[in-house]
Short mmCIF file of C-alpha atoms and ligand atoms in Angstrom, two decimals:
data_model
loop_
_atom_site.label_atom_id
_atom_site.label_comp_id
_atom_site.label_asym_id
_atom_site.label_seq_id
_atom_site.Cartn_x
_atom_site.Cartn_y
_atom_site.Cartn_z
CA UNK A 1 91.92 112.58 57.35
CA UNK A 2 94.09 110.14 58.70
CA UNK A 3 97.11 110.18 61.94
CA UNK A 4 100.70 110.78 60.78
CA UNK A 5 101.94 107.79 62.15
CA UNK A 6 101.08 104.41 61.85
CA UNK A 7 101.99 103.16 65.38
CA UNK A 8 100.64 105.13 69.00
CA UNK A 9 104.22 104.89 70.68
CA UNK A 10 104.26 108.04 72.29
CA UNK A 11 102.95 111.59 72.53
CA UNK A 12 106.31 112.58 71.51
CA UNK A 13 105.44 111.79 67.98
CA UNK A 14 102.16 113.31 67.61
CA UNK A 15 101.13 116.70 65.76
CA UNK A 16 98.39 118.97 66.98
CA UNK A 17 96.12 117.67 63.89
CA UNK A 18 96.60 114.37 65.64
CA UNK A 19 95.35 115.11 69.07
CA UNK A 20 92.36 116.69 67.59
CA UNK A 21 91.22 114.11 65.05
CA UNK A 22 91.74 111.52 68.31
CA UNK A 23 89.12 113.54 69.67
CA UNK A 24 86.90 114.46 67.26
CA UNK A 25 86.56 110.19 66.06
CA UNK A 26 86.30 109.60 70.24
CA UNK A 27 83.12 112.20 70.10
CA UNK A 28 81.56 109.78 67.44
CA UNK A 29 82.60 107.03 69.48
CA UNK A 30 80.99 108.37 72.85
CA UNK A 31 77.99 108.98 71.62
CA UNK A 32 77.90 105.27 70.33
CA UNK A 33 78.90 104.25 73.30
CA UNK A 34 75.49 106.05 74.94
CA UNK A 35 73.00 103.77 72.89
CA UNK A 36 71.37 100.84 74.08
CA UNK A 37 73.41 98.82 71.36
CA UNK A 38 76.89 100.20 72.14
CA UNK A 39 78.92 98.57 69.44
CA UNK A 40 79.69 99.14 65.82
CA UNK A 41 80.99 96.40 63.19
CA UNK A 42 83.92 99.09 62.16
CA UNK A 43 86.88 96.19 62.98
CA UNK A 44 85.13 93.04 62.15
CA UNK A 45 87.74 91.32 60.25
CA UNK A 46 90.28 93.21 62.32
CA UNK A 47 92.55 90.72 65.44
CA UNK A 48 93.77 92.60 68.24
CA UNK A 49 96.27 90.75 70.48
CA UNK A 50 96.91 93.14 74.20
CA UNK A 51 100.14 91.70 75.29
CA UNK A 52 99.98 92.57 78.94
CA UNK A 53 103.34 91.92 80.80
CA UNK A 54 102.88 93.99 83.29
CA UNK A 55 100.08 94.71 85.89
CA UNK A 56 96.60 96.68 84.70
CA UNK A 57 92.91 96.94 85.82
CA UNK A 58 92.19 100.29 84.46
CA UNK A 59 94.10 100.33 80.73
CA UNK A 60 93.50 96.54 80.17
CA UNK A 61 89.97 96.58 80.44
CA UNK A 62 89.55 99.56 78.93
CA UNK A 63 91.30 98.46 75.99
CA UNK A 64 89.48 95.16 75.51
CA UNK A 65 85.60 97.16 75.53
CA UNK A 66 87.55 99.73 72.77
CA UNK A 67 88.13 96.39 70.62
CA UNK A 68 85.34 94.58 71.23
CA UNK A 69 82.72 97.63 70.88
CA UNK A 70 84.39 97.90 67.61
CA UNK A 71 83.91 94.35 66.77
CA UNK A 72 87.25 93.22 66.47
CA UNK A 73 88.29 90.03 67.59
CA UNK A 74 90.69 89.81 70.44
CA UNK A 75 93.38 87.56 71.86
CA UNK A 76 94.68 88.42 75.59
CA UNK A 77 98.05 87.80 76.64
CA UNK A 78 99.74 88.16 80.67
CA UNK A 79 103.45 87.27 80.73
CA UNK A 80 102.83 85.55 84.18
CA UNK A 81 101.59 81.93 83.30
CA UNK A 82 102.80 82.32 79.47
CA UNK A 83 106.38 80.87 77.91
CA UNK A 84 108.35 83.90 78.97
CA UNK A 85 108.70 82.50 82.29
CA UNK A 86 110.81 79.94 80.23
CA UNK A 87 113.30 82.33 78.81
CA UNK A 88 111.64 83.17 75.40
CA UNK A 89 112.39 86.62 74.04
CA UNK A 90 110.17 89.46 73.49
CA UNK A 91 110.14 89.56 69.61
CA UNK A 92 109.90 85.75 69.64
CA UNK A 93 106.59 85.82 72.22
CA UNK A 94 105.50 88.30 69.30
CA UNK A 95 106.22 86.78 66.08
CA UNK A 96 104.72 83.64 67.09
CA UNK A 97 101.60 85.17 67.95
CA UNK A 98 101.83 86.98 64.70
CA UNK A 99 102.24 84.04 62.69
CA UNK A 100 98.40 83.35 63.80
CA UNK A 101 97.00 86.43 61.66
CA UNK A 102 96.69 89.28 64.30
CA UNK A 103 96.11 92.18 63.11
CA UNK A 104 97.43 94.89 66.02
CA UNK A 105 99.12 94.94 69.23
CA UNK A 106 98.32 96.79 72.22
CA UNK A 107 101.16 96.21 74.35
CA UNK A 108 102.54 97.27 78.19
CA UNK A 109 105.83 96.22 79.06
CA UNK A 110 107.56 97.54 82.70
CA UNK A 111 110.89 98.40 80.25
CA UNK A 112 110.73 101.53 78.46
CA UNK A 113 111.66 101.83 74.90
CA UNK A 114 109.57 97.92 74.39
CA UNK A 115 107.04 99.16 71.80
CA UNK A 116 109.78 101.45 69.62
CA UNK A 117 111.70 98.45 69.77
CA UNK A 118 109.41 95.80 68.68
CA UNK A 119 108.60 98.14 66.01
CA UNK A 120 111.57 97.33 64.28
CA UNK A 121 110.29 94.26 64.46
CA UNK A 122 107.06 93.75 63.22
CA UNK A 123 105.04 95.04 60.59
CA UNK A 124 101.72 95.59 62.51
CA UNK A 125 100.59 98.85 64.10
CA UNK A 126 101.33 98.79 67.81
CA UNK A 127 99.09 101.14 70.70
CA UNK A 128 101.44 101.76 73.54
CA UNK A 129 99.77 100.51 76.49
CA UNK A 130 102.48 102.10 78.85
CA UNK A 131 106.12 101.65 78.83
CA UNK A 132 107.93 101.96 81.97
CA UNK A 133 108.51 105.35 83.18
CA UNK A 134 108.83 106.65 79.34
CA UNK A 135 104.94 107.22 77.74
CA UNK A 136 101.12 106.28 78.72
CA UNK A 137 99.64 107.91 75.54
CA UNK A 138 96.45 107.07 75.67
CA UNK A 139 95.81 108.35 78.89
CA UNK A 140 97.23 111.70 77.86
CA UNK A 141 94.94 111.59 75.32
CA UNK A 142 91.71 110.58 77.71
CA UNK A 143 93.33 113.23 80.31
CA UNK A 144 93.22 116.27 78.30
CA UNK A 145 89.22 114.71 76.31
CA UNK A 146 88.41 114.80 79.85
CA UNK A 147 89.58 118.41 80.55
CA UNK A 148 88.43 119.41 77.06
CA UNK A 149 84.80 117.68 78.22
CA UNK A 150 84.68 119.54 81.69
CA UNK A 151 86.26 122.91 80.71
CA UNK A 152 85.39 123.08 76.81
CA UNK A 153 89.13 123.48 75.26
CA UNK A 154 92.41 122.53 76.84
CA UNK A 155 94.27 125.67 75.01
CA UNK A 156 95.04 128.18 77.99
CA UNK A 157 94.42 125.96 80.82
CA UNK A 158 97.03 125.58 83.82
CA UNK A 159 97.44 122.64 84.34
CA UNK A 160 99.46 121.20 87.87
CA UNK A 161 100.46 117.49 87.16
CA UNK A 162 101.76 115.97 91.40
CA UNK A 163 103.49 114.44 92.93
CA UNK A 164 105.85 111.37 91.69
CA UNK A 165 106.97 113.25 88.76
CA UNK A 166 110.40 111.35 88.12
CA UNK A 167 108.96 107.95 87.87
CA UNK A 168 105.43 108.55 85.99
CA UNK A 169 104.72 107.87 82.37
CA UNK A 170 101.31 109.37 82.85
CA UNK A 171 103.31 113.04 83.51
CA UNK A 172 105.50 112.53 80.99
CA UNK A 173 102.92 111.81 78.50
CA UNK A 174 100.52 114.62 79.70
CA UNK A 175 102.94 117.01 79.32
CA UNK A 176 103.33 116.71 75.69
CA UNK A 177 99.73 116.40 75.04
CA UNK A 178 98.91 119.44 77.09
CA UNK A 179 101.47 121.52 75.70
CA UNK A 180 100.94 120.58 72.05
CA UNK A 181 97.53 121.71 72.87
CA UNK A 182 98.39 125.03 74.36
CA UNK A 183 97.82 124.26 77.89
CA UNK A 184 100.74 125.96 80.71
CA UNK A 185 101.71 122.91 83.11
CA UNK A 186 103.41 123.06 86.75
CA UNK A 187 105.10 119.93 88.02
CA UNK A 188 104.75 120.52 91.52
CA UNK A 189 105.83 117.83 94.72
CA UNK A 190 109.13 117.08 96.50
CA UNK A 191 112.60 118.07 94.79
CA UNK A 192 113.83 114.33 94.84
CA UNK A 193 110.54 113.20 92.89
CA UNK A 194 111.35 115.87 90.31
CA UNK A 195 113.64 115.33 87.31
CA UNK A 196 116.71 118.00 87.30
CA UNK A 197 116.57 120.43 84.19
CA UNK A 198 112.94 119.57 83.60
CA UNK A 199 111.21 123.19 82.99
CA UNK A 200 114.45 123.93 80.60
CA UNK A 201 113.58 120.28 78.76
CA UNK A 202 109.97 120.28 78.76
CA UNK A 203 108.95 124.12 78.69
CA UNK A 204 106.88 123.36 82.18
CA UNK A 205 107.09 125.23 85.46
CA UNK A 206 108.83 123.83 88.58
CA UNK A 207 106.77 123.96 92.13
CA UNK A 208 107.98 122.67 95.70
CA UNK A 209 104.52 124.30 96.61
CA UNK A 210 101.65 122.00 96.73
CA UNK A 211 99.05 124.85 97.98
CA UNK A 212 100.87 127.69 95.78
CA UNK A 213 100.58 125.18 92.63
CA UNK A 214 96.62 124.39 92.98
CA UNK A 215 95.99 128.57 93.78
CA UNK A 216 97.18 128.67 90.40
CA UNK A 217 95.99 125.82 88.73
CA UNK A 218 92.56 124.85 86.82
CA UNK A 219 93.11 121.37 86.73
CA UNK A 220 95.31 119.28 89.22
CA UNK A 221 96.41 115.82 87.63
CA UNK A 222 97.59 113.98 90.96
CA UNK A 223 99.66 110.96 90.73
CA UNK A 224 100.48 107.63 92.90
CA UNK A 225 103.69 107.49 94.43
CA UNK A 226 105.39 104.80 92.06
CA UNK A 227 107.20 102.70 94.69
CA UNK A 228 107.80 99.49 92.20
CA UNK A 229 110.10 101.86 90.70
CA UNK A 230 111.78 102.90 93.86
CA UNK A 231 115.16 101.73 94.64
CA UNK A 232 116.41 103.95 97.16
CA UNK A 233 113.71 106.09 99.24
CA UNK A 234 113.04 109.69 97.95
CA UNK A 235 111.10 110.92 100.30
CA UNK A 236 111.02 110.36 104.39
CA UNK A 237 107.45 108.11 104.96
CA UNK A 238 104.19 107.97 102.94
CA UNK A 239 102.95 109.92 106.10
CA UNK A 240 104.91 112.45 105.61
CA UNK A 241 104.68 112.63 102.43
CA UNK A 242 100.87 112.97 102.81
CA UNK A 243 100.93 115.51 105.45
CA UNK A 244 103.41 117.94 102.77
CA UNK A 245 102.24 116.93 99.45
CA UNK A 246 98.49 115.10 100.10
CA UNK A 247 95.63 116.90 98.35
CA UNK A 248 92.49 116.39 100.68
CA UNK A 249 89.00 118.11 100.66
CA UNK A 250 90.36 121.06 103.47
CA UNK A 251 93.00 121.80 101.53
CA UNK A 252 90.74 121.93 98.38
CA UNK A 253 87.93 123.98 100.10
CA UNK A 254 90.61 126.61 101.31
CA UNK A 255 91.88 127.88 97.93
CA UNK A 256 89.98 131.21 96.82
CA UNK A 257 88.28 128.91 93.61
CA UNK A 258 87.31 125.82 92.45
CA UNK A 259 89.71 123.33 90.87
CA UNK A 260 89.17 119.94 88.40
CA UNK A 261 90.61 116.75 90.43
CA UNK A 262 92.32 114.25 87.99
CA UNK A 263 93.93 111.41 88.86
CA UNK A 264 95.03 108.65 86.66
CA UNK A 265 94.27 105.27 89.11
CA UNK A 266 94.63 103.20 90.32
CA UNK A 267 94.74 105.67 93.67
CA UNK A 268 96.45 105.15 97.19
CA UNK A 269 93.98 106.78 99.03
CA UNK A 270 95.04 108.72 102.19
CA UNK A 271 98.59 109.02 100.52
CA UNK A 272 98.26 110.95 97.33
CA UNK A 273 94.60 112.23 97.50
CA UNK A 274 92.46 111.74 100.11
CA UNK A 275 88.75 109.80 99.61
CA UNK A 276 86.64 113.39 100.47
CA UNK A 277 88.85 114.93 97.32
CA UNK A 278 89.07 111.90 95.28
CA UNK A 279 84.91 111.45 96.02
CA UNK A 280 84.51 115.06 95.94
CA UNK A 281 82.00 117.28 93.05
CA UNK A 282 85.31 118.89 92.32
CA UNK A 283 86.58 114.88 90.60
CA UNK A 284 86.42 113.68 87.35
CA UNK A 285 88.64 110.44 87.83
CA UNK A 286 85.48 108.43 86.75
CA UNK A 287 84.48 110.24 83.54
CA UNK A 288 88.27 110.16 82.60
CA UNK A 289 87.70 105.97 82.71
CA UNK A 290 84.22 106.15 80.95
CA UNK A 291 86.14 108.61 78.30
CA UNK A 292 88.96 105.99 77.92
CA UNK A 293 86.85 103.45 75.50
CA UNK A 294 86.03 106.14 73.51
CA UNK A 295 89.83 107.46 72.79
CA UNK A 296 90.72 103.87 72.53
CA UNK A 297 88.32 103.24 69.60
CA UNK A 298 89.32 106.10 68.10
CA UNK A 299 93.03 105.38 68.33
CA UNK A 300 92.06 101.36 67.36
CA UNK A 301 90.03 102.57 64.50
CA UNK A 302 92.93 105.29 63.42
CA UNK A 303 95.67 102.57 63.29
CA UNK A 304 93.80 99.94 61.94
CA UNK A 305 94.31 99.13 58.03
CA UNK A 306 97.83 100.83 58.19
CA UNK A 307 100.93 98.88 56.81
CA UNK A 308 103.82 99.97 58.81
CA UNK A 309 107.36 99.95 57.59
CA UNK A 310 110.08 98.56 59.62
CA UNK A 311 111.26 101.53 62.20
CA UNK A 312 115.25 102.14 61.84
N1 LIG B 1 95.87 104.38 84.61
C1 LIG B 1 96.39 103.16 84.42
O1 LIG B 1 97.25 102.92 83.58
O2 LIG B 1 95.83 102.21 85.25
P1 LIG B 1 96.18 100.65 85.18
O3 LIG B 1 97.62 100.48 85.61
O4 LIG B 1 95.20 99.96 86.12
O5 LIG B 1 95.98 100.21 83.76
#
């Protein structure tokens, strides 16, 4: 079995057969990652550059164990204090790193579209690392592991993703994971933080509602307001905000069931989610980091060997 594509650009481009063999290689890898030796010689020969140029704690790190469990060797790159400061272009920063053997490229860049477009460029699989408010995919794919883990399928879930809906890569990339995978999905928070034409687009429900959306949700993905990406203000204050669209333990303990927390980090606590949700039994925002090595040695070990062609 092998994936159908021989970069990780997006969830966009994934099939269903996909998805699962992510998850069934990122079971192998988990329990790997439970033995006292926690690393496997699968990428040995294998270099792995993670071009970083923009911000991460969670993804980078996560992304660097993946590698280096596998036993590949790896090369870390941050724009800040490299030559782009000096004007070079992308594909140039890239081909000369290239032209010193490497192998793959894990890459984040704050402009969407920076992956597809280097892969026009270069003939070395490339893991989308997040690209500007288009995809995250590999925390789709940890998201729905994780709900798979805590719930035992994804197929038939609901699903609420909240919150900052228009500017998040994480929703975006969630959505087509859960669907493909048979879950329903709400967006749910304020109209201005929600795309126009978005349940006609995506095949997802629309809520205003935050308390009507997690009555009828199993899992509720909530997301950081994304002020980088803010040029005008959507929304009055991040009080306010809070007070209307906040998930805190209360509000949790006052629906008629109990719901999965999800969050994707890194979290603005009191804004967002509250610390007695975010802490609460009901969380699994630290088993969906501890699940992140394992779908990022699966992806890693999925991509590696493949020679793709240049993308048109
Ligand atoms: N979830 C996520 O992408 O976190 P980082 O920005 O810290 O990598």
């Amino acid at each position: 079995m092998s994936l159908s594509v021989n970069h990780l650009l997006g969830i966009r481009n994934l099939k269903r057969q996909d998805i699962e063999l992510i998850f069934q290689t990122a079971d192998t890898f988990k329990g790997v990652l439970q033995r006292p030796i926690k690393k496997v010689p699968t990428l040995r020969d294998t270099t792995i550059v993670n071009l970083f140029f923009e911000n991460s704690t969670r993804t980078r790190i996560s992304f660097e164990l993946a590698e280096k469990r596998l036993g590949a060797d790896v090369v870390n790159f941050s724009a800040s204090g490299s030559s782009v400061s000096k004007g070079e272009t992308l594909i140039d920063t890239v081909n000369n790193i290239l032209s010193m053997k490497v192998d793959m490229v894990v890459m984040r860049h704050s402009a969407s579209g920076a992956p597809h477009f280097l892969s026009k460029h270069i003939q070395v699989p490339i893991v989308n690392a997040g690209d500007g408010i288009n995809e995250h995919p590999t925390q789709a794919l940890l998201d729905a592991f994780s709900i798979r883990e805590r719930l035992g399928s994804v197929a038939g879930k609901k699903v609420a993703i909240c919150g900052d809906i228009m500017h998040s890569r994480v929703a975006l990339s969630n959505i087509y994971c859960l669907k493909e995978l048979g879950a329903e999905v709400t967006v749910v928070g304020p109209p201005t933080l929600i795309p126009k034409h978005m349940a006609e687009a995506l095949g997802v429900n629309v809520s205003y509602n935050i308390r009507e959306a997690l009555e009828w949700c199993d899992v509720a993905n909530v997301l950081r307001i994304q002020l980088e990406r803010q040029n005008t203000p959507l929304f009055s204050s991040l009080r306010e905000y809070s007070l209307a669209y906040g998930v805190n333990k209360a509000l949790l303990d006052s629906l008629k069931k109990e719901i999965v927390i999800m969050h994707p980090g890194p979290i603005n606590r009191g804004v967002e989610l509250s610390s007695d949700a975010a802490d609460s039994s009901h969380s699994i925002i630290l088993n969906q980091v501890e699940n992140g090595v394992a779908i990022r040695m699966a992806v890693l070990y999925l991509l590696a060997g493949k020679k793709p062609e240049l993308a048109v």
